[in-house]
Amino acid sequence: MAAGALAFGAALAPAPQASAQGLTLLNVSYDPTRELYREYNAWFTDWWEAQGNPRPTIQTSHGGSGAQARAVIDGLAAHVVTLALAGDIDAIATRTDLIPEDWQSQLPHNASPYTSTIVFLVREGNPRDIQDWDDLIADGIEVITPNPKTSGGARWNYLAAWGYAQENGLDPQEFVGQIYRNVPVLDTAARGSTTTFVQRGLGDVLLAWENEAYLALAELGEDQFDIIVPSVSVLAEPPVALVPGHLTDDNLRTLATAYLEQLYSPEAQAIALRHYYRAWDTSVAAPEDIARFPEVNRLSIDYFGGWAEAQPLHFGDGGIFDQIYQGQ
């Protein structure tokens, strides 16, 4: 995989020069990428200018992945989208003429420049002895996770729990329902749930993007929290896509194309690793960033029938999540 990403990066030609001055690019992204894109945007603007182009302005919007997709559908003029799951970009492609339906074939690795997974963040010393998904259904355990109707990360959380149940011969709907009975509050986005757990002090365990869990340790100290890697999780592939319907200017399209292509460059891949994402290309990454991630059984979205099946079945109006949550 790394070799494929390297080959792609080597094939990238310097971006054609843009004649327009003051180009502004809007990246509509999901909550846990704030720190990643802050650093990548700074690196990219330097790189773009070094190609002989006018220095651009990169703006980034953050929110729950599902909510961000709906904002684009409702008129938010994104030039690129970098969301939590392919189903959210598919929704834009299906409900508007802004993105072609074959968007995922236009960049390597199904248009996912980095991957992640779902882990547990617990308080220092793991006082409730939470080791795996079956510990989350115990009486008195408070689980913090966002709302899968608005958050892409929450959908990965839900599917990881569903996959654990299936892999262990349990009734997945009943098992996931038991977990949600232990959820005291549903924030709208992953970053909101992190704030609820870390800053407000609610809950015994946070179901978190792996990068969010490591970020909490880095910012607040390893003496505050522990990361628990469950026996089964998911292969989360946050994808990226151009929004051609908003790229009517050739110079802006050139800028937006380079912005996404350069995410696969060795330098940008090192940035992703530095921000606790699992990157494809480790050629210039720091050794400690490469060694950080443990092995885990990560179920791909194909395990759940792909997003075309999983989205309406589990998260559509009247779907299994609605049945679980409204029945509580």
XYZ file of C-alpha atoms in Angstrom:
328
model
C 0.000 0.000 0.000
C 2.810 2.373 0.865
C 4.486 1.588 -2.435
C 1.289 2.478 -4.285
C 0.998 5.768 -2.471
C 4.657 6.526 -3.157
C 4.226 5.848 -6.837
C 1.267 8.157 -6.964
C 3.121 10.886 -5.090
C 6.095 10.603 -7.422
C 3.806 10.964 -10.439
C 2.442 14.293 -9.288
C 3.598 17.054 -11.585
C 4.046 20.598 -10.281
C 0.706 22.348 -10.366
C 0.113 24.622 -13.356
C 0.453 28.270 -12.456
C -2.770 30.083 -11.660
C -3.073 33.547 -13.121
C -5.786 34.741 -10.752
C -4.775 36.508 -7.554
C -6.213 35.870 -4.130
C -7.798 32.460 -4.721
C -9.782 31.215 -1.713
C -10.479 27.508 -1.212
C -13.145 26.183 1.183
C -12.613 22.707 2.645
C -15.760 21.418 4.361
C -14.566 18.804 6.822
C -15.636 16.894 9.908
C -14.884 17.669 13.534
C -11.745 15.670 14.473
C -9.665 16.993 11.539
C -9.227 20.503 12.954
C -5.605 20.095 13.986
C -4.679 17.990 10.936
C -5.913 20.546 8.414
C -4.534 23.485 10.357
C -1.039 22.102 9.790
C -1.709 20.730 6.303
C -3.175 24.044 5.108
C -0.056 25.888 6.225
C 2.188 23.336 4.508
C 0.100 23.318 1.329
C 0.003 27.100 0.922
C 3.809 27.153 1.166
C 4.073 24.301 -1.345
C 1.630 25.929 -3.762
C 3.475 29.230 -3.630
C 6.791 27.415 -4.197
C 5.392 26.159 -7.525
C 5.242 29.791 -8.673
C 1.575 30.365 -7.879
C -0.015 33.253 -5.970
C -0.423 32.401 -2.286
C -3.981 31.116 -1.686
C -6.276 31.440 1.290
C -7.481 28.089 2.648
C -10.634 28.132 4.756
C -11.893 25.083 6.629
C -15.365 24.432 8.028
C -15.814 21.773 10.726
C -18.838 19.988 12.163
C -20.503 16.601 12.376
C -19.882 14.768 9.103
C -23.547 14.128 8.350
C -24.444 17.698 9.220
C -21.645 18.997 6.989
C -22.887 16.916 4.066
C -26.391 18.322 4.542
C -24.962 21.848 4.661
C -23.338 21.313 1.260
C -26.572 19.853 -0.090
C -28.407 22.906 1.245
C -26.028 25.355 -0.421
C -22.728 25.649 1.468
C -20.274 26.420 -1.353
C -17.558 23.853 -0.599
C -14.747 23.444 -3.105
C -13.580 20.184 -1.534
C -15.136 17.942 1.088
C -13.076 15.847 3.520
C -15.683 13.928 5.478
C -15.823 10.997 7.857
C -17.362 8.421 5.564
C -18.124 7.769 1.933
C -21.848 7.633 2.580
C -21.891 11.347 3.359
C -20.187 12.247 0.083
C -22.459 9.804 -1.734
C -25.423 11.705 -0.296
C -24.136 14.936 -1.861
C -23.587 13.174 -5.194
C -27.043 11.592 -5.122
C -29.038 14.621 -4.027
C -27.230 17.302 -6.044
C -25.313 17.635 -9.304
C -22.246 18.963 -7.473
C -20.192 15.745 -7.291
C -20.037 12.910 -9.867
C -21.137 9.482 -8.700
C -17.704 7.999 -9.518
C -15.907 10.464 -7.208
C -14.323 7.667 -5.157
C -12.383 6.324 -8.149
C -10.604 9.610 -8.791
C -7.988 9.321 -6.020
C -5.995 6.385 -4.575
C -7.247 4.092 -1.816
C -10.932 4.809 -2.525
C -10.185 8.522 -2.133
C -9.129 8.032 1.503
C -5.665 9.553 2.093
C -5.534 8.232 5.660
C -7.453 5.771 7.816
C -8.439 5.487 11.449
C -10.363 3.209 13.769
C -12.503 3.350 16.903
C -10.994 2.897 20.364
C -12.087 3.458 23.961
C -10.837 6.381 26.019
C -11.144 5.692 29.748
C -10.052 7.561 32.821
C -6.563 6.987 34.197
C -6.133 3.513 35.653
C -9.320 2.294 33.942
C -11.298 2.259 37.219
C -14.287 0.473 35.656
C -12.023 -2.214 34.102
C -13.393 -1.701 30.599
C -11.542 -3.993 28.180
C -13.931 -4.773 25.322
C -17.356 -4.036 23.881
C -19.184 -6.433 26.191
C -18.094 -4.349 29.191
C -20.131 -1.412 27.845
C -23.477 -3.080 28.532
C -22.916 -3.543 32.265
C -25.279 -1.781 34.647
C -24.023 1.611 35.756
C -21.514 2.097 32.923
C -21.925 5.466 31.200
C -20.886 5.463 27.535
C -20.214 8.723 25.709
C -20.769 8.677 21.937
C -22.264 11.216 19.518
C -25.471 10.938 17.538
C -25.103 8.726 14.438
C -27.786 10.773 12.690
C -25.405 13.767 12.574
C -21.892 12.387 13.181
C -19.878 10.151 10.897
C -17.669 9.062 13.772
C -20.771 7.968 15.663
C -21.761 5.721 12.756
C -18.361 4.073 12.883
C -18.819 3.620 16.674
C -22.195 1.982 16.110
C -20.926 -0.312 13.346
C -17.887 -1.362 15.382
C -20.196 -2.468 18.202
C -22.487 -4.198 15.692
C -19.510 -6.020 14.172
C -18.273 -7.163 17.582
C -21.692 -8.675 18.292
C -21.823 -10.463 14.946
C -18.278 -11.752 15.308
C -19.138 -13.182 18.719
C -22.487 -14.771 17.879
C -24.606 -12.186 19.707
C -27.839 -10.555 18.578
C -26.344 -7.318 17.194
C -29.483 -5.197 17.456
C -30.063 -6.191 21.057
C -26.380 -5.739 21.917
C -26.108 -2.280 20.359
C -29.398 -1.336 22.004
C -27.946 -2.283 25.396
C -24.979 0.009 24.771
C -27.209 2.956 23.855
C -29.244 2.439 27.001
C -26.014 3.370 28.806
C -25.520 6.584 26.794
C -26.608 9.579 28.905
C -26.277 12.248 26.182
C -25.884 12.285 22.393
C -23.742 15.175 21.180
C -24.074 16.150 17.536
C -20.409 15.577 16.625
C -17.319 13.653 17.696
C -15.499 16.705 19.053
C -18.542 17.552 21.175
C -18.499 14.086 22.735
C -14.788 14.425 23.440
C -15.505 17.712 25.229
C -18.318 16.079 27.211
C -16.032 13.291 28.403
C -12.741 15.138 28.804
C -13.729 18.619 29.936
C -17.163 18.117 31.494
C -16.106 14.867 33.156
C -19.212 12.894 32.170
C -19.115 9.177 31.513
C -16.868 6.196 32.155
C -15.764 5.583 28.566
C -15.649 7.591 25.366
C -16.058 5.811 22.035
C -13.582 7.815 20.013
C -11.739 8.144 16.782
C -8.252 6.846 17.471
C -6.798 10.262 16.615
C -9.151 11.985 19.070
C -8.080 9.627 21.846
C -4.382 10.250 21.221
C -5.019 13.983 20.974
C -6.658 13.934 24.417
C -3.576 12.224 25.848
C -1.239 14.674 24.139
C -3.116 17.783 25.241
C -4.118 16.789 28.769
C -1.382 14.367 29.759
C -1.121 10.611 29.840
C -1.791 10.724 33.578
C -5.418 11.675 32.871
C -6.659 8.973 30.476
C -5.867 5.562 29.028
C -6.588 4.199 25.552
C -8.144 0.749 25.366
C -8.085 -1.006 21.989
C -11.032 -3.432 21.690
C -10.708 -6.863 20.100
C -12.834 -5.802 17.119
C -13.099 -2.367 15.555
C -13.619 -0.857 12.104
C -11.454 0.223 9.213
C -12.565 3.836 9.111
C -11.664 5.390 5.763
C -12.425 9.128 5.840
C -12.656 10.117 2.157
C -12.054 13.334 0.259
C -13.566 14.686 -2.958
C -13.656 17.666 -5.258
C -16.950 19.520 -5.561
C -16.831 20.257 -9.320
C -20.185 22.027 -9.251
C -18.511 24.827 -7.296
C -15.298 24.829 -9.368
C -16.381 26.815 -12.394
C -13.098 28.762 -12.489
C -10.223 26.781 -14.046
C -7.646 28.280 -11.677
C -9.718 27.353 -8.637
C -10.221 23.830 -9.965
C -6.453 23.485 -10.433
C -5.891 24.654 -6.854
C -8.539 22.313 -5.422
C -7.213 19.330 -7.376
C -3.680 19.926 -6.122
C -4.979 20.393 -2.568
C -6.414 16.860 -2.532
C -3.631 15.219 -4.542
C -0.978 16.574 -2.205
C -2.649 14.841 0.743
C -0.956 11.699 -0.635
C 2.513 13.263 -0.757
C 5.092 11.894 1.705
C 5.164 15.206 3.582
C 1.392 15.350 4.018
C 1.291 11.684 5.000
C 3.816 12.462 7.739
C 1.524 15.275 8.905
C -1.380 12.822 9.063
C 0.666 10.407 11.165
C 1.745 13.242 13.428
C -1.924 13.972 14.051
C -2.632 10.333 14.930
C -4.114 9.120 11.636
C -2.888 5.904 10.024
C -1.228 6.993 6.772
C -0.364 4.930 3.693
C 3.105 6.378 3.138
C 5.559 6.357 6.032
C 8.685 7.230 4.048
C 9.397 10.581 5.755
C 7.426 10.101 8.979
C 9.006 10.116 12.423
C 9.692 6.571 13.695
C 7.701 7.181 16.879
C 4.663 8.180 14.814
C 4.910 5.006 12.750
C 5.274 2.768 15.826
C 2.345 4.298 17.701
C -0.504 2.204 16.379
C -1.301 -1.300 17.651
C -2.657 -4.051 15.446
C -6.417 -4.488 15.663
C -9.026 -6.496 13.759
C -10.579 -3.712 11.672
C -13.775 -4.620 9.816
C -14.192 -2.783 6.520
C -17.456 -1.200 5.444
C -17.868 -4.120 3.012
C -18.432 -6.312 6.072
C -21.646 -4.341 6.596
C -22.699 -4.444 2.942
C -21.102 -1.130 1.957
C -22.483 2.318 2.700
C -25.211 1.975 0.075
C -26.717 -0.769 2.235
C -25.580 0.230 5.725
C -26.649 3.870 5.622
C -30.395 3.404 4.989
C -30.595 0.151 6.959
C -29.028 1.489 10.136
C -29.182 5.287 9.989
C -31.973 6.228 7.604
C -35.310 7.500 8.873
C -37.019 4.583 10.597
C -33.837 2.500 10.386
C -32.402 0.251 13.066
C -30.840 3.089 15.073
C -34.202 4.895 15.209
C -35.863 1.668 16.325
C -33.235 1.164 19.031
C -33.247 4.710 20.333
C -36.960 5.415 20.160
C -37.630 2.143 21.948
C -35.738 3.242 25.048
